[in-house]
Tab-separated table of C-alpha atoms in Angstrom:
chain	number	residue	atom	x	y	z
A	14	UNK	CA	124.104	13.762	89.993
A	15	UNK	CA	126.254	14.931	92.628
A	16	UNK	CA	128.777	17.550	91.658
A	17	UNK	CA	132.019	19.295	93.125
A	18	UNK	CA	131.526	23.007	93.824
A	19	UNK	CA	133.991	25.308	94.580
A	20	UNK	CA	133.003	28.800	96.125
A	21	UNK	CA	136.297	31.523	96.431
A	22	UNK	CA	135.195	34.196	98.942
A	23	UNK	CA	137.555	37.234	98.646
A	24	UNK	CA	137.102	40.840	100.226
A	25	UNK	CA	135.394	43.261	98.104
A	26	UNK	CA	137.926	45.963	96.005
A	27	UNK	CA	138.122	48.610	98.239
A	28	UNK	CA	138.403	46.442	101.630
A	29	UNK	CA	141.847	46.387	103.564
A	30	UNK	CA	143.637	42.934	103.537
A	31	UNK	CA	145.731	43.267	106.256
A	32	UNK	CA	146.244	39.151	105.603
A	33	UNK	CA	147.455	39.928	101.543
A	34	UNK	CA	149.732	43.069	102.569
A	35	UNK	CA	151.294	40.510	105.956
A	36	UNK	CA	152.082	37.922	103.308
A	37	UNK	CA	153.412	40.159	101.027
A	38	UNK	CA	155.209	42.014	103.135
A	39	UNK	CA	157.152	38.904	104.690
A	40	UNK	CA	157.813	38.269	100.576
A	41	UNK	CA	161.546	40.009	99.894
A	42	UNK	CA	163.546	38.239	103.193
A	43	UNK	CA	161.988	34.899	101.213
A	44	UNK	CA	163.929	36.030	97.887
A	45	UNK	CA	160.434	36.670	96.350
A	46	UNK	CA	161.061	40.401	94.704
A	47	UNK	CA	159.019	39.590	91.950
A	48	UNK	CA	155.588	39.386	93.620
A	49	UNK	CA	153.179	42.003	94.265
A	50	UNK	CA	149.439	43.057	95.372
A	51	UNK	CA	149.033	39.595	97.022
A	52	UNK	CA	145.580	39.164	98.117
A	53	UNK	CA	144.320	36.738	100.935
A	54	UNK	CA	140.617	34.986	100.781
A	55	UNK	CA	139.252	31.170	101.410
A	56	UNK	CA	138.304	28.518	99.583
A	57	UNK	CA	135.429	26.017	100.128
A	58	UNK	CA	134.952	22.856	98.750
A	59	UNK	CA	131.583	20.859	99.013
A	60	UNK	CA	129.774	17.945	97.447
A	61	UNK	CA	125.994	18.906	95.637
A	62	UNK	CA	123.538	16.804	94.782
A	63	UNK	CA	122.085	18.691	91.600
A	64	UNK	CA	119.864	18.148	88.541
A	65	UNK	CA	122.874	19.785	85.797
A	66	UNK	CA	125.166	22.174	85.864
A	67	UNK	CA	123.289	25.032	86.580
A	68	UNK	CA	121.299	23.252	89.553
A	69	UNK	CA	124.685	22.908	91.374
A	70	UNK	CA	126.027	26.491	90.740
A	71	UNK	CA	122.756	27.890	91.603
A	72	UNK	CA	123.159	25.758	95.066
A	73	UNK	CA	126.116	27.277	95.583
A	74	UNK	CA	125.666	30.880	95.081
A	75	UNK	CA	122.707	30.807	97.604
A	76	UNK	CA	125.248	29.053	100.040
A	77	UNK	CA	127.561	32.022	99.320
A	78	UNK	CA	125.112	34.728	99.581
A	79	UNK	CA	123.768	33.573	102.866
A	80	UNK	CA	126.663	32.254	104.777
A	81	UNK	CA	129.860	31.932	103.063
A	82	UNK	CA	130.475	35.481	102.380
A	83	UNK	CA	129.411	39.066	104.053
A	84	UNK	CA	128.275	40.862	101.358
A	85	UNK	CA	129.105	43.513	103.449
A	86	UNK	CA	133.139	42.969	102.809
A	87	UNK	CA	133.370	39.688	100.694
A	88	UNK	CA	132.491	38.874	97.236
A	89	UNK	CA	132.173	35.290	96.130
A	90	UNK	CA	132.856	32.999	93.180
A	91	UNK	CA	131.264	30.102	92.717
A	92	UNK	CA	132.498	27.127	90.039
A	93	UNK	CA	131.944	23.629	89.500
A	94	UNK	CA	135.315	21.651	90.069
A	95	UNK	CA	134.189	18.263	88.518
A	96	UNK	CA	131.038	15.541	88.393
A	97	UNK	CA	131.698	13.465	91.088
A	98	UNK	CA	128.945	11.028	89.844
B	20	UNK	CA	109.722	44.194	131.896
B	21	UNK	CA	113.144	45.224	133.241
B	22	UNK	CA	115.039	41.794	133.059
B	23	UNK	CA	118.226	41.789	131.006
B	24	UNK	CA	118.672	38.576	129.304
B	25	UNK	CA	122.568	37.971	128.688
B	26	UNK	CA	122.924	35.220	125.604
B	27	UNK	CA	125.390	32.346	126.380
B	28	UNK	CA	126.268	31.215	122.822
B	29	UNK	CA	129.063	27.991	122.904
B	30	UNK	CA	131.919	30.019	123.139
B	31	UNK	CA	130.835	33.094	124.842
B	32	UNK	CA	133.269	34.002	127.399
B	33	UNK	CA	132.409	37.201	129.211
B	34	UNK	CA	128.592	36.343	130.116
B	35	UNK	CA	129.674	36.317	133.548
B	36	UNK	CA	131.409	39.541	133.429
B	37	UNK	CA	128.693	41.398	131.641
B	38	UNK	CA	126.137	39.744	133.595
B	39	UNK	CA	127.575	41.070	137.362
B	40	UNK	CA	128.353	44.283	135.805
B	41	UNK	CA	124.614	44.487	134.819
B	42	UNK	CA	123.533	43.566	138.249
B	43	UNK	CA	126.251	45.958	140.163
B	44	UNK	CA	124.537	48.948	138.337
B	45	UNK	CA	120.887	47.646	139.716
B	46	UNK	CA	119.915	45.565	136.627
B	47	UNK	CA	118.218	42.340	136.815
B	48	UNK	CA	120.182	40.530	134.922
B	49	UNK	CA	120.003	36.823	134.287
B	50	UNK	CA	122.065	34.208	131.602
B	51	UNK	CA	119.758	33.011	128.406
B	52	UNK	CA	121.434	30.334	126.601
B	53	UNK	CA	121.432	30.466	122.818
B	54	UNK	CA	118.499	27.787	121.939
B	55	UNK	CA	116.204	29.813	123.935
B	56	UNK	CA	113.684	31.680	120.866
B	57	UNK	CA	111.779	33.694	123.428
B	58	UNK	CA	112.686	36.842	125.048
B	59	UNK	CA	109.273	38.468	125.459
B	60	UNK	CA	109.658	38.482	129.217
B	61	UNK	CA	113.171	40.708	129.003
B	62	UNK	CA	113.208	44.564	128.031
B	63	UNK	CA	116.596	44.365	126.969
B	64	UNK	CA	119.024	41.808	125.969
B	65	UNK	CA	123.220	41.677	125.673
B	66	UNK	CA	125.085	39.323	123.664
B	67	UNK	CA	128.499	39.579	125.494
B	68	UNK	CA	131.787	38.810	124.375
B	69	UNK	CA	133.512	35.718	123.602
B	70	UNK	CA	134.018	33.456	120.392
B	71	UNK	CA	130.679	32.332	119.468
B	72	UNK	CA	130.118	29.045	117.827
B	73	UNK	CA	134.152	29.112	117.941
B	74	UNK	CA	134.471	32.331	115.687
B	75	UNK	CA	134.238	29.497	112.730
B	76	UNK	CA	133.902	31.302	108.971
B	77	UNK	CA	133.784	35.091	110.286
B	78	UNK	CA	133.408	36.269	113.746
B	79	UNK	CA	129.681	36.372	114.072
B	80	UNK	CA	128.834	34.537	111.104
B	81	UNK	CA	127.300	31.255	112.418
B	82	UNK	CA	126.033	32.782	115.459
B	83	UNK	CA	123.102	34.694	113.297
B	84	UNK	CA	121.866	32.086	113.196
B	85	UNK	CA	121.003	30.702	116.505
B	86	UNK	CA	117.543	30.351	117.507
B	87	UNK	CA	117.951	33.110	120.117
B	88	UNK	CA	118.660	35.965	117.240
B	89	UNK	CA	114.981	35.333	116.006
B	90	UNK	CA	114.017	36.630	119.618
B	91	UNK	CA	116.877	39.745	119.828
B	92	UNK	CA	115.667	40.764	116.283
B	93	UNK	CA	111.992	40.657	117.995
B	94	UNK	CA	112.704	42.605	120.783
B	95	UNK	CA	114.866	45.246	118.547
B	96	UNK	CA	111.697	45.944	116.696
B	97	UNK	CA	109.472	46.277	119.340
B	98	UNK	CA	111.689	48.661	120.662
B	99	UNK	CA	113.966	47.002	123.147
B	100	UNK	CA	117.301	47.513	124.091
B	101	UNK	CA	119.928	45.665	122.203
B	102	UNK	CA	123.482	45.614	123.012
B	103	UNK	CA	126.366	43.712	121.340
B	104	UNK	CA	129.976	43.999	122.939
B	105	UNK	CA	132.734	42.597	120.988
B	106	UNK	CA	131.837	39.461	119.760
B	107	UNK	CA	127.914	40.536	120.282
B	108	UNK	CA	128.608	43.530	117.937
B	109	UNK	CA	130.037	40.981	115.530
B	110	UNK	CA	127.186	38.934	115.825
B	111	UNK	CA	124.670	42.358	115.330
B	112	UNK	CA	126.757	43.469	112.161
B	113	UNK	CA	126.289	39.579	110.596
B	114	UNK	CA	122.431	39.726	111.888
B	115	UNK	CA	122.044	42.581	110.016
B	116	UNK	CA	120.750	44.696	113.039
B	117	UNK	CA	123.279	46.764	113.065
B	118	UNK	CA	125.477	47.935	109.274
B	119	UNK	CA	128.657	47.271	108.026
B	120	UNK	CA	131.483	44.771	109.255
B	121	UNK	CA	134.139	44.134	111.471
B	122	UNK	CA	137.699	42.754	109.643
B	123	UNK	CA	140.563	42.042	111.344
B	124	UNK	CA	142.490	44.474	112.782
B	125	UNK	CA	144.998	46.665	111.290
B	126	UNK	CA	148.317	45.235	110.957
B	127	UNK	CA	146.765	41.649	112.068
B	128	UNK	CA	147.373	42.381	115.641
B	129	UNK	CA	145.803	41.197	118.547
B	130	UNK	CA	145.044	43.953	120.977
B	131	UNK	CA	144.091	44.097	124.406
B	132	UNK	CA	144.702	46.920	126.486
B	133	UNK	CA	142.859	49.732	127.997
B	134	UNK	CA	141.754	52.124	125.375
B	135	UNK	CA	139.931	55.803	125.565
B	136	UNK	CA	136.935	56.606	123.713
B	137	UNK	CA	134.814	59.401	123.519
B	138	UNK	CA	130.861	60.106	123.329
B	139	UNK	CA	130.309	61.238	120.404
B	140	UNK	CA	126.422	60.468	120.408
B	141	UNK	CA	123.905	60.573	123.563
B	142	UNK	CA	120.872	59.393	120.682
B	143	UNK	CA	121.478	55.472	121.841
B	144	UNK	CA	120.446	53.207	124.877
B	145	UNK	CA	124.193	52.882	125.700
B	146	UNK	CA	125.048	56.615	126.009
B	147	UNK	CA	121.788	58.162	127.029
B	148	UNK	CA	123.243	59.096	130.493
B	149	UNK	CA	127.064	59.754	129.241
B	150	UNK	CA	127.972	63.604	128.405
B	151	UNK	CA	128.955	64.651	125.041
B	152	UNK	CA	132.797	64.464	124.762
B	153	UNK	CA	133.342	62.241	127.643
B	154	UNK	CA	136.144	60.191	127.622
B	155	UNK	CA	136.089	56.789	129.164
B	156	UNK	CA	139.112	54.342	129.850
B	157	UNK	CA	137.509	50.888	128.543
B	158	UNK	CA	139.366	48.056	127.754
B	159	UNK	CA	139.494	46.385	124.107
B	160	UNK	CA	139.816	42.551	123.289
B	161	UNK	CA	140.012	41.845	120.023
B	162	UNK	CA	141.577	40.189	116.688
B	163	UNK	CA	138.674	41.403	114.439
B	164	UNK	CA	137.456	45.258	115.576
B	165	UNK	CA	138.052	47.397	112.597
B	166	UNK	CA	134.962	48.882	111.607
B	167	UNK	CA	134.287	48.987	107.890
B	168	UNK	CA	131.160	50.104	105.685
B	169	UNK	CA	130.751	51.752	102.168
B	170	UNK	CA	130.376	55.297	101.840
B	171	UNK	CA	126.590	55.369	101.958
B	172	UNK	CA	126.267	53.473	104.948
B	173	UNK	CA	129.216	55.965	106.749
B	174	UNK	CA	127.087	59.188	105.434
B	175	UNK	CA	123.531	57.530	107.253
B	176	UNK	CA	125.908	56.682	110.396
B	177	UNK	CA	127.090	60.652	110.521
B	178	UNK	CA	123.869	62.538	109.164
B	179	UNK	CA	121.898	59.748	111.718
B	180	UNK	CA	124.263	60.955	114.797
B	181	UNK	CA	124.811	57.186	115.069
B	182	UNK	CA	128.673	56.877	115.661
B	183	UNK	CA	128.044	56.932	119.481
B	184	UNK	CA	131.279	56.066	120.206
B	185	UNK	CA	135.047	56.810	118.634
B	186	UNK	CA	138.537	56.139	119.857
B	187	UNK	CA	140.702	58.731	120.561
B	188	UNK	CA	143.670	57.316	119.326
B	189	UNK	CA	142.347	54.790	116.521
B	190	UNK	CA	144.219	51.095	117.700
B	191	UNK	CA	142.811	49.238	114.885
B	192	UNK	CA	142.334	50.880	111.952
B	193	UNK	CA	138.641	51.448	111.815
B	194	UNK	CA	136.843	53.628	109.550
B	195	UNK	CA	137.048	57.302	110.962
B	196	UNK	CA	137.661	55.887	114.422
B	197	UNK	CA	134.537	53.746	115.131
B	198	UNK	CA	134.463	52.191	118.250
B	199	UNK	CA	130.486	51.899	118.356
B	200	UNK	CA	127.595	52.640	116.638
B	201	UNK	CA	123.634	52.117	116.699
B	202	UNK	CA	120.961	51.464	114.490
B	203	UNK	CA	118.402	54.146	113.592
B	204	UNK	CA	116.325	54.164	116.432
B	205	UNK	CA	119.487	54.019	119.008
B	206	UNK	CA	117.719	50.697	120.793
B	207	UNK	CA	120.457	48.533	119.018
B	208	UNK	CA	124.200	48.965	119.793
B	209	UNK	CA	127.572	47.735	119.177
B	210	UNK	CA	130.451	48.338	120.257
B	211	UNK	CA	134.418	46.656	120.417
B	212	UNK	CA	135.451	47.716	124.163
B	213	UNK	CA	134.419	45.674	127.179
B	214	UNK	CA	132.207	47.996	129.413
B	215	UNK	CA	131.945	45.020	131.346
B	216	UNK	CA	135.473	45.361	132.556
B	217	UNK	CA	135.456	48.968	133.452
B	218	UNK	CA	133.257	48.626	135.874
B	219	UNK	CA	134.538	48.675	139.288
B	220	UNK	CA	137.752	50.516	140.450
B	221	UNK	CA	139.106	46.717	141.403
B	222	UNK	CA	139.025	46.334	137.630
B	223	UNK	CA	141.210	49.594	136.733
B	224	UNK	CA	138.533	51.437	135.818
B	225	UNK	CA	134.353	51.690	136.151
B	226	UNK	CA	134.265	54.289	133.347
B	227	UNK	CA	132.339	51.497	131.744
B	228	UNK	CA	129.388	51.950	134.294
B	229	UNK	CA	128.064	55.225	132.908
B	230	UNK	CA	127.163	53.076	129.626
B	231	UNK	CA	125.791	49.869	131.247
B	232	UNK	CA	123.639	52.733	133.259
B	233	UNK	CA	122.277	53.978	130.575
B	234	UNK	CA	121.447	50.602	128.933
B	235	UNK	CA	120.203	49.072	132.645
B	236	UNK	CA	117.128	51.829	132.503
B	237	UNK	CA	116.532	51.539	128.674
B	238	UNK	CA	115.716	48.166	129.556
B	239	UNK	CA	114.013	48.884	132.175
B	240	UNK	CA	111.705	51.590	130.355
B	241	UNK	CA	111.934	50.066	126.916
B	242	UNK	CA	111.127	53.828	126.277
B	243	UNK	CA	110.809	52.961	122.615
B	244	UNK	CA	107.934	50.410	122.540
B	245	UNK	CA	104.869	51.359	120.810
């Protein structure tokens, strides 16, 4: 079956985000007073051929662990987004 | 055994600049592009500066993985002399042959400009022949060059005299000023300014050739090998 995964890399608590406190800081001359401790990370998106659930997930975090994200700085999430077939 | 290989990655941009920089302090110096997995012939190797494999995902992070880093992790263990500038020390932090990370700079800023560091180690292949507490004009180019790492990795860097090199007047928000640091042995280094382009007074500056001096006749001794 081949399956959507998603993997969300964002930098480890603790980590500066210059990217989240730019954003954020361009927030009040938008009119956006309301919003606060914005953070900034990346999304990826990829097709995986997989026995079940588990089998794509697994395929993912391994993808994560060894490229996606540096452990060093990043943590990653990984979910399944839907069965493409 | 006292060849310098310099690694041409796609995207590398200063292999030209690091390698006549080499070869104007007496190194011989000659360009390795990035497919090539044997360096057995070199006693030291750069990976220069630049945006390897375009910089795609993080600075570094595709780059490990060229066939070449097989042959600088190689070489680092037998005791050869590894140096990263900029995007090299990118590359070495991703590699894992050197720890901790490089996120963008403070305030998101691109800097380059001539910046002063200062020696703060003499235990590495880059700063064997520097003094304690020099300071040399070196100029930075960079978009990712603030040095991070968790505290246990900072307390091995200090108790290890490993921070071999700090700026005086911290542009980019690096942990406790890190401009460059080495692994345990000191044959492995990284750091964010260009010694390349401090070295001849045409350029500005040649503080830079103290360091590429030092590295030139680690390579040349590979005083480490077994």
């Amino acid at each position: 079956m081949i399956y959507r995964v998603v993997v969300e890399v964002t930098l480890r608590e603790g980590i500066s985000d210059p990217e989240g406190a730019t954003i954020e800081r361009a927030l009040p001359a938008l009119g956006f007073t309301a919003v606060s401790a914005v953070t900034a990370g990346r999304l990826f998106r990829m097709s995986v051929e997989a026995d079940d659930d588990e089998g794509a997930l697994a395929t993912g975090r391994r993808l994560a662990e060894r490229l996606l994200a540096n452990p060093v700085i990043e943590d990653a999430k990984v979910r399944l987004e839907q069965r493409v077939g | 055994m006292n060849r310098v290989a310099v690694v041409v990655f796609p995207g590398s941009n200063c292999e030209y600049d690091a390698l006549e920089a080499l070869r104007s302090v007496g190194a011989t110096a000659e360009l390795v592009w990035h497919t090539n997995d044997d360096l057995s012939d070199f006693g030291g190797v750069v990976l220069p500066g630049g945006f390897a494999h375009g910089d795609y995902l993080r600075p570094g992070a595709l780059a490990r993985f060229s066939p070449v880093m097989g042959a600088v992790t190689r070489l680092a263990e037998g005791g050869g002399a590894v140096l990263g500038i900029c995007n090299g020390f990118q590359i070495l932090t991703e590699a894992g042959l050197l720890p901790g990370a490089l996120q963008k700079n403070r305030g998101l800023t691109f800097l380059c400009q001539p910046t002063t560091v200062v020696v703060t180690s003499r235990a590495s292949v880059l700063t064997s022949k520097a003094a304690l507490g020099q300071e040399l004009v070196v100029p930075i180019n960079h978009f990712s060059g603030s040095y991070v790492c968790d505290d246990a990795t900072y307390g091995a860097l200090v108790a290890g005299d490993r921070i071999v090199l700090r700026y005086r007047d911290n542009p980019n928000g690096s942990r406790d000023d890190i401009a460059g640091v080495a692994n345990e042995r000191g044959n492995v280094v990284g750091l964010m300014p260009h010694p390349e382009r401090a070295s001849s007074l045409l350029l500005g500056s040649q503080d830079g050739r103290v360091l590429l001096e030092s590295f030139a006749a680690a390579a040349s001794s590979n005083h480490l090998a077994a």
